[in-house]
Amino acid sequence: MIRLVIVDDHPIVRGGLRDTFADAEDIIVVGEAGDGAEGVERAKGLAADVVLMDLRMPGMDGVAATAALRERVPDSRVLILTTFDSENDVLPAIEAGAIGYLLKDALPDELMRAVRAAARGESVLAPSVTQHLMGHVRRPGAGTLTDREKEVLQLVANGSSNREAATALFIGEASIKTHLQHIYDKLGVRDRASAVAEGYRRRLLT
Amino acid sequence: MIRLVIVDDHPIVRGGLRDTFADAEDIIVVGEAGDGAEGVERAKGLAADVVLMDLRMPGMDGVAATAALRERVPDSRVLILTTFDSENDVLPAIEAGAIGYLLKDALPDELMRAVRAAARGESVLAPSVTQHLMGHVRRPGAGTLTDREKEVLQLVANGSSNREAATALFIGEASIKTHLQHIYDKLGVRDRASAVAEGYRRRLLT
DNA sequence: CTGTAGATCCACCGAACGGTGGAGGCGCGA
DNA sequence: TCGCGCCTCCACCGTTCGGTGGATCTACAG
């Protein structure tokens, strides 16, 4: 039996979730909380296996609560269930130690499978969330720009167009475009502006 | 005859400058001051043509004094004479309205030529100061992004297209383009990629 | 010696961007 | 009250960029 705690500041949402899991024979909702701090207490006191956590809440938010839980109740798994899938929400949550990240448009069936997966220690991510992670998970071999690619990126950061970068490096414009495509792939971005941003974040640029 | 006022908190320096200009037949030191506020008063009361201004002073510093002078005595020219040539000193002084910027290692002869040039309304800059200005040709008011502009730049750094940034901020795409044009102007760049680079260099972005 | 990684180059296309020159509204301080 | 800074929006246009799917060459390691 999976012991589940629901943390969400909306009573309506909590109600809906409780109903959803009422049908499941292997899942029991042992407690609820309306904010992060309360959620941590409940999860600890009730020995939760899985905590279903909203992100945006008054007081202690979901990320902080997740981090606190990971520290104080390491055996419980935190499954994020929220409306937002922007990078700014996803990444901190994962970093804080959430094992899964679902969106609130998930079907009840998906939700239950996700809770069971989380209880087994498996990771479940909503498809759109996976996208965000792709670019930030450093695949082996990826995330490392070649010297040439770094040169190109630096030139772009300094305001060079493809043509100008080509002239500066004594190569053709086509090669600059190819290098840039490789850079985009490796950094998980789609355009030169965010490539430059990633370059600074990863300290590849000065 | 050029009426000169010396503003410096060190009596020794003031003495040295007075001596220097004692030889000049077309320059007369009509007054001295030990801090910015006093300097503004003297320059105004004595109808100074040129004010030789130190930057680091107790009380009102050279930048503030320069700004005050430009406003209250528009006819007088402020010539900065200081030991420091870092960007953080140079740029604010120029923006405040100084017509020239010399370092204290200048020879007496250079100094006098500079005062005469300033009196004629010409700009005189120490060579190392010129360097700093090259990359930062900033008109007054430039160099500071508004909150909105910072938001836009951050979104662009995170990979947003103009359209996506517009959606995120609940405004039209045209407004994003306008904001970006202003950002380019202020940062002295021509495209989003180098704007992002400048944003990181100036610690406007995370 | 053969696979792999890196660097170079090509063509085509639609979409996005940058440049220019506006315009109106709002709030704040001189 | 007037001006200024800021934010918002518009149209037009040429240029650049990004995406795709190739290709050749070199150097190096297995």
CSV table of C-alpha atoms in Angstrom, one decimal, chain B residues 8-18 32 34:
chain,number,residue,atom,x,y,z
B,8,ASP,CA,40.5,69.5,-4.7
B,9,ASP,CA,40.5,68.3,-1.1
B,10,HIS,CA,44.3,68.2,-0.8
B,11,PRO,CA,45.9,71.6,0.0
B,12,ILE,CA,49.2,70.4,-1.4
B,13,VAL,CA,47.6,69.6,-4.7
B,14,ARG,CA,45.9,73.0,-4.8
B,15,GLY,CA,49.2,74.6,-4.1
B,16,GLY,CA,51.0,72.8,-6.9
B,17,LEU,CA,48.3,73.7,-9.4
B,18,ARG,CA,48.4,77.3,-8.3
B,32,GLU,CA,39.9,77.3,-4.8
B,34,GLY,CA,38.2,71.8,-0.8
